mmCIF file of C-alpha atoms in Angstrom:
data_model
loop_
_atom_site.group_PDB
_atom_site.id
_atom_site.type_symbol
_atom_site.label_atom_id
_atom_site.label_comp_id
_atom_site.label_asym_id
_atom_site.label_seq_id
_atom_site.Cartn_x
_atom_site.Cartn_y
_atom_site.Cartn_z
ATOM 1 C CA UNK A 1 54.980 15.797 -25.542
ATOM 2 C CA UNK A 2 51.578 14.844 -26.939
ATOM 3 C CA UNK A 3 50.969 11.125 -27.133
ATOM 4 C CA UNK A 4 50.135 9.991 -30.636
ATOM 5 C CA UNK A 5 46.858 8.215 -31.286
ATOM 6 C CA UNK A 6 47.132 4.588 -32.423
ATOM 7 C CA UNK A 7 45.292 3.403 -35.509
ATOM 8 C CA UNK A 8 44.537 -0.266 -36.186
ATOM 9 C CA UNK A 9 44.151 -1.341 -39.812
ATOM 10 C CA UNK A 10 42.599 -4.722 -40.489
ATOM 11 C CA UNK A 11 43.184 -6.308 -43.923
ATOM 12 C CA UNK A 12 40.278 -8.724 -44.349
ATOM 13 C CA UNK A 13 40.790 -12.503 -44.441
ATOM 14 C CA UNK A 14 44.253 -13.989 -45.137
ATOM 15 C CA UNK A 15 46.058 -17.308 -45.159
ATOM 16 C CA UNK A 16 43.630 -20.190 -45.668
ATOM 17 C CA UNK A 17 40.719 -17.727 -45.819
ATOM 18 C CA UNK A 18 40.798 -16.055 -49.269
ATOM 19 C CA UNK A 19 37.563 -14.162 -48.781
ATOM 20 C CA UNK A 20 35.597 -13.429 -51.933
ATOM 21 C CA UNK A 21 37.169 -14.737 -55.142
ATOM 22 C CA UNK A 22 36.829 -13.805 -58.809
ATOM 23 C CA UNK A 23 37.899 -17.046 -60.487
ATOM 24 C CA UNK A 24 37.528 -15.519 -63.960
ATOM 25 C CA UNK A 25 40.288 -13.032 -63.165
ATOM 26 C CA UNK A 26 42.103 -15.114 -60.547
ATOM 27 C CA UNK A 27 41.689 -12.406 -57.923
ATOM 28 C CA UNK A 28 41.293 -12.953 -54.191
ATOM 29 C CA UNK A 29 39.904 -10.515 -51.666
ATOM 30 C CA UNK A 30 42.664 -11.246 -49.146
ATOM 31 C CA UNK A 31 45.384 -10.067 -51.560
ATOM 32 C CA UNK A 32 43.687 -6.816 -52.544
ATOM 33 C CA UNK A 33 42.750 -6.018 -48.948
ATOM 34 C CA UNK A 34 46.341 -6.507 -47.791
ATOM 35 C CA UNK A 35 47.842 -4.424 -50.603
ATOM 36 C CA UNK A 36 45.455 -1.535 -49.935
ATOM 37 C CA UNK A 37 45.906 -1.732 -46.159
ATOM 38 C CA UNK A 38 49.690 -1.645 -46.447
ATOM 39 C CA UNK A 39 49.458 1.465 -48.606
ATOM 40 C CA UNK A 40 47.036 3.100 -46.148
ATOM 41 C CA UNK A 41 49.571 2.441 -43.390
ATOM 42 C CA UNK A 42 52.340 4.084 -45.417
ATOM 43 C CA UNK A 43 50.215 7.114 -46.255
ATOM 44 C CA UNK A 44 49.239 7.569 -42.611
ATOM 45 C CA UNK A 45 52.867 7.418 -41.510
ATOM 46 C CA UNK A 46 54.075 9.743 -44.293
ATOM 47 C CA UNK A 47 51.269 12.297 -43.874
ATOM 48 C CA UNK A 48 51.994 15.858 -42.818
ATOM 49 C CA UNK A 49 49.826 18.672 -41.499
ATOM 50 C CA UNK A 50 49.929 22.412 -42.044
ATOM 51 C CA UNK A 51 50.158 23.947 -38.577
ATOM 52 C CA UNK A 52 48.312 27.082 -39.719
ATOM 53 C CA UNK A 53 45.400 25.693 -41.746
ATOM 54 C CA UNK A 54 45.233 22.220 -40.196
ATOM 55 C CA UNK A 55 45.147 20.708 -43.699
ATOM 56 C CA UNK A 56 46.584 17.223 -44.118
ATOM 57 C CA UNK A 57 48.822 16.246 -47.031
ATOM 58 C CA UNK A 58 49.328 12.661 -48.161
ATOM 59 C CA UNK A 59 52.954 12.217 -49.227
ATOM 60 C CA UNK A 60 54.104 9.481 -51.591
ATOM 61 C CA UNK A 61 57.346 9.062 -49.657
ATOM 62 C CA UNK A 62 58.495 9.848 -46.157
ATOM 63 C CA UNK A 63 59.695 13.479 -45.939
ATOM 64 C CA UNK A 64 63.096 14.210 -44.396
ATOM 65 C CA UNK A 65 63.117 14.582 -40.612
ATOM 66 C CA UNK A 66 59.478 13.596 -40.626
ATOM 67 C CA UNK A 67 57.547 13.043 -37.410
ATOM 68 C CA UNK A 68 54.501 10.771 -37.871
ATOM 69 C CA UNK A 69 51.133 12.131 -36.837
ATOM 70 C CA UNK A 70 49.824 8.727 -35.734
ATOM 71 C CA UNK A 71 51.010 5.306 -34.612
ATOM 72 C CA UNK A 72 49.851 2.686 -37.097
ATOM 73 C CA UNK A 73 49.301 -1.000 -36.395
ATOM 74 C CA UNK A 74 47.958 -3.819 -38.591
ATOM 75 C CA UNK A 75 46.233 -7.048 -37.598
ATOM 76 C CA UNK A 76 48.253 -8.817 -40.268
ATOM 77 C CA UNK A 77 51.135 -7.747 -42.479
ATOM 78 C CA UNK A 78 51.375 -10.915 -44.533
ATOM 79 C CA UNK A 79 49.241 -13.701 -45.990
ATOM 80 C CA UNK A 80 48.504 -15.416 -42.688
ATOM 81 C CA UNK A 81 45.484 -16.664 -40.784
ATOM 82 C CA UNK A 82 44.144 -14.321 -38.107
ATOM 83 C CA UNK A 83 40.822 -15.067 -36.436
ATOM 84 C CA UNK A 84 38.182 -12.396 -35.977
ATOM 85 C CA UNK A 85 38.594 -12.735 -32.222
ATOM 86 C CA UNK A 86 42.360 -12.196 -32.512
ATOM 87 C CA UNK A 87 41.864 -9.094 -34.647
ATOM 88 C CA UNK A 88 39.528 -7.520 -32.111
ATOM 89 C CA UNK A 89 41.657 -8.537 -29.134
ATOM 90 C CA UNK A 90 44.734 -6.969 -30.719
ATOM 91 C CA UNK A 91 42.973 -3.678 -31.478
ATOM 92 C CA UNK A 92 41.549 -3.535 -27.960
ATOM 93 C CA UNK A 93 44.922 -4.331 -26.373
ATOM 94 C CA UNK A 94 46.694 -1.357 -27.965
ATOM 95 C CA UNK A 95 43.919 1.081 -27.001
ATOM 96 C CA UNK A 96 43.462 1.977 -30.648
ATOM 97 C CA UNK A 97 41.726 5.262 -31.443
ATOM 98 C CA UNK A 98 39.948 3.582 -34.331
ATOM 99 C CA UNK A 99 39.703 0.244 -36.128
ATOM 100 C CA UNK A 100 39.380 0.204 -39.917
ATOM 101 C CA UNK A 101 38.737 -3.132 -41.598
ATOM 102 C CA UNK A 102 39.260 -3.242 -45.365
ATOM 103 C CA UNK A 103 37.393 -5.719 -47.566
ATOM 104 C CA UNK A 104 36.157 -6.388 -51.086
ATOM 105 C CA UNK A 105 32.449 -6.953 -51.574
ATOM 106 C CA UNK A 106 30.841 -9.734 -53.589
ATOM 107 C CA UNK A 107 27.432 -10.741 -54.910
ATOM 108 C CA UNK A 108 25.968 -13.807 -56.599
ATOM 109 C CA UNK A 109 25.529 -11.872 -59.847
ATOM 110 C CA UNK A 110 28.064 -9.852 -61.802
ATOM 111 C CA UNK A 111 26.341 -6.461 -61.989
ATOM 112 C CA UNK A 112 26.497 -5.151 -58.408
ATOM 113 C CA UNK A 113 29.239 -2.586 -57.924
ATOM 114 C CA UNK A 114 30.242 0.337 -55.757
ATOM 115 C CA UNK A 115 31.893 1.339 -52.509
ATOM 116 C CA UNK A 116 30.209 1.216 -49.121
ATOM 117 C CA UNK A 117 31.239 1.842 -45.537
ATOM 118 C CA UNK A 118 29.677 0.239 -42.476
ATOM 119 C CA UNK A 119 29.577 1.232 -38.814
ATOM 120 C CA UNK A 120 28.109 -0.428 -35.742
ATOM 121 C CA UNK A 121 24.368 0.188 -35.509
ATOM 122 C CA UNK A 122 24.572 1.242 -31.866
ATOM 123 C CA UNK A 123 27.916 2.993 -32.289
ATOM 124 C CA UNK A 124 28.977 6.375 -30.979
ATOM 125 C CA UNK A 125 29.014 9.733 -32.720
ATOM 126 C CA UNK A 126 32.751 9.194 -33.207
ATOM 127 C CA UNK A 127 32.032 5.985 -35.144
ATOM 128 C CA UNK A 128 29.565 7.845 -37.330
ATOM 129 C CA UNK A 129 32.048 10.652 -37.954
ATOM 130 C CA UNK A 130 34.826 8.173 -38.781
ATOM 131 C CA UNK A 131 32.650 6.267 -41.253
ATOM 132 C CA UNK A 132 31.419 9.423 -42.959
ATOM 133 C CA UNK A 133 34.901 10.955 -43.111
ATOM 134 C CA UNK A 134 36.519 7.864 -44.616
ATOM 135 C CA UNK A 135 33.721 7.374 -47.118
ATOM 136 C CA UNK A 136 33.732 11.016 -48.204
ATOM 137 C CA UNK A 137 37.478 11.209 -48.820
ATOM 138 C CA UNK A 138 37.560 7.773 -50.442
ATOM 139 C CA UNK A 139 34.889 8.689 -52.973
ATOM 140 C CA UNK A 140 36.612 11.997 -53.686
ATOM 141 C CA UNK A 141 39.923 10.221 -54.266
ATOM 142 C CA UNK A 142 38.578 7.733 -56.846
ATOM 143 C CA UNK A 143 36.126 9.947 -58.720
ATOM 144 C CA UNK A 144 38.293 10.289 -61.849
ATOM 145 C CA UNK A 145 38.559 6.531 -62.422
ATOM 146 C CA UNK A 146 36.314 4.639 -64.843
ATOM 147 C CA UNK A 147 34.585 1.292 -64.327
ATOM 148 C CA UNK A 148 33.319 -0.647 -67.329
ATOM 149 C CA UNK A 149 30.143 -2.688 -66.878
ATOM 150 C CA UNK A 150 29.386 -6.025 -68.492
ATOM 151 C CA UNK A 151 27.253 -4.325 -71.154
ATOM 152 C CA UNK A 152 30.095 -1.982 -72.144
ATOM 153 C CA UNK A 153 28.744 1.081 -70.365
ATOM 154 C CA UNK A 154 31.177 2.947 -68.162
ATOM 155 C CA UNK A 155 30.956 5.244 -65.168
ATOM 156 C CA UNK A 156 32.859 6.550 -62.166
ATOM 157 C CA UNK A 157 33.027 4.351 -59.045
ATOM 158 C CA UNK A 158 29.621 4.387 -57.382
ATOM 159 C CA UNK A 159 28.967 5.341 -53.777
ATOM 160 C CA UNK A 160 26.673 2.943 -51.957
ATOM 161 C CA UNK A 161 26.844 5.181 -48.913
ATOM 162 C CA UNK A 162 27.448 4.693 -45.205
ATOM 163 C CA UNK A 163 25.316 2.090 -43.487
ATOM 164 C CA UNK A 164 24.627 0.747 -40.004
ATOM 165 C CA UNK A 165 25.358 -2.906 -39.277
ATOM 166 C CA UNK A 166 24.676 -5.157 -36.305
ATOM 167 C CA UNK A 167 26.191 -8.439 -37.497
ATOM 168 C CA UNK A 168 29.855 -7.820 -38.403
ATOM 169 C CA UNK A 169 31.978 -9.434 -35.697
ATOM 170 C CA UNK A 170 34.686 -6.774 -35.652
ATOM 171 C CA UNK A 171 32.169 -3.977 -35.235
ATOM 172 C CA UNK A 172 30.560 -5.759 -32.293
ATOM 173 C CA UNK A 173 33.711 -6.769 -30.434
ATOM 174 C CA UNK A 174 35.987 -3.752 -30.668
ATOM 175 C CA UNK A 175 35.737 -1.041 -28.021
ATOM 176 C CA UNK A 176 36.816 1.916 -30.146
ATOM 177 C CA UNK A 177 35.152 3.590 -33.174
ATOM 178 C CA UNK A 178 35.198 0.840 -35.809
ATOM 179 C CA UNK A 179 34.232 0.633 -39.460
ATOM 180 C CA UNK A 180 34.296 -1.842 -42.318
ATOM 181 C CA UNK A 181 35.149 -0.411 -45.743
ATOM 182 C CA UNK A 182 33.991 -2.457 -48.736
ATOM 183 C CA UNK A 183 36.189 -0.942 -51.465
ATOM 184 C CA UNK A 184 34.319 -2.501 -54.399
ATOM 185 C CA UNK A 185 32.762 -5.694 -55.744
ATOM 186 C CA UNK A 186 35.281 -8.349 -56.728
ATOM 187 C CA UNK A 187 32.380 -10.173 -58.424
ATOM 188 C CA UNK A 188 32.058 -7.292 -60.943
ATOM 189 C CA UNK A 189 34.786 -7.870 -63.534
ATOM 190 C CA UNK A 190 35.198 -4.200 -64.405
ATOM 191 C CA UNK A 191 35.501 -3.093 -60.796
ATOM 192 C CA UNK A 192 37.692 -6.088 -59.910
ATOM 193 C CA UNK A 193 40.128 -5.298 -62.722
ATOM 194 C CA UNK A 194 40.395 -1.742 -61.469
ATOM 195 C CA UNK A 195 40.887 -2.846 -57.857
ATOM 196 C CA UNK A 196 43.790 -5.045 -58.953
ATOM 197 C CA UNK A 197 45.768 -2.068 -60.315
ATOM 198 C CA UNK A 198 48.350 -0.213 -58.239
ATOM 199 C CA UNK A 199 46.991 3.170 -59.365
ATOM 200 C CA UNK A 200 43.500 2.462 -58.082
ATOM 201 C CA UNK A 201 44.743 0.823 -54.895
ATOM 202 C CA UNK A 202 46.838 3.927 -54.215
ATOM 203 C CA UNK A 203 43.828 6.194 -54.777
ATOM 204 C CA UNK A 204 41.682 4.115 -52.435
ATOM 205 C CA UNK A 205 44.436 4.156 -49.826
ATOM 206 C CA UNK A 206 44.879 7.934 -50.063
ATOM 207 C CA UNK A 207 41.177 8.479 -49.503
ATOM 208 C CA UNK A 208 40.970 6.107 -46.550
ATOM 209 C CA UNK A 209 44.087 7.639 -44.991
ATOM 210 C CA UNK A 210 42.751 11.184 -45.313
ATOM 211 C CA UNK A 211 39.419 10.153 -43.834
ATOM 212 C CA UNK A 212 41.169 8.590 -40.853
ATOM 213 C CA UNK A 213 43.399 11.619 -40.350
ATOM 214 C CA UNK A 214 40.554 14.113 -40.351
ATOM 215 C CA UNK A 215 38.557 11.924 -37.976
ATOM 216 C CA UNK A 216 41.278 11.058 -35.474
ATOM 217 C CA UNK A 217 44.498 13.096 -35.679
ATOM 218 C CA UNK A 218 44.843 15.925 -33.171
#
């Protein structure tokens, strides 16, 4: 029997650490990150694969007599404090095939917006493939949504691409392919409002889950 790969999802912040905050809308990064991460976990566990084509399907609910394709773990499943060191130690201890940390971005102004994915600057080809796969499927999943800017103009969610990073703690201290997904700017009211909706969170989660599956499931 083939041993299933383990995936570690990391909802950013939590507990006394709210992360970025939009006080105008009373939104906190820690809450959005947890909601999206929990949905990613469900989609990964409910996913199925066509044995002929190899195509993955994201199911809304768990099919009957379903056998998961992956083991899924989370660094936190509630609004609790978890240090960066504890997150990395947990992922390393379960020999995770990949580590995906989910965050909301923020900027001092209110105009910056878009989705970006980061990988370790000196990371492996597997890290690069994971980052590109997750980003590609995420952008595809949210392309029909509309974000309204401060000036009233509207557009689809913007891709800020895949970047290399050498400062994020979790990228430096995990031993498996690791990425940080910034799902949007909580400082941009239009994008923040969208990120607070279940429909958009589900779309983000579907994209991230598909990207993980195509990068890691065997």
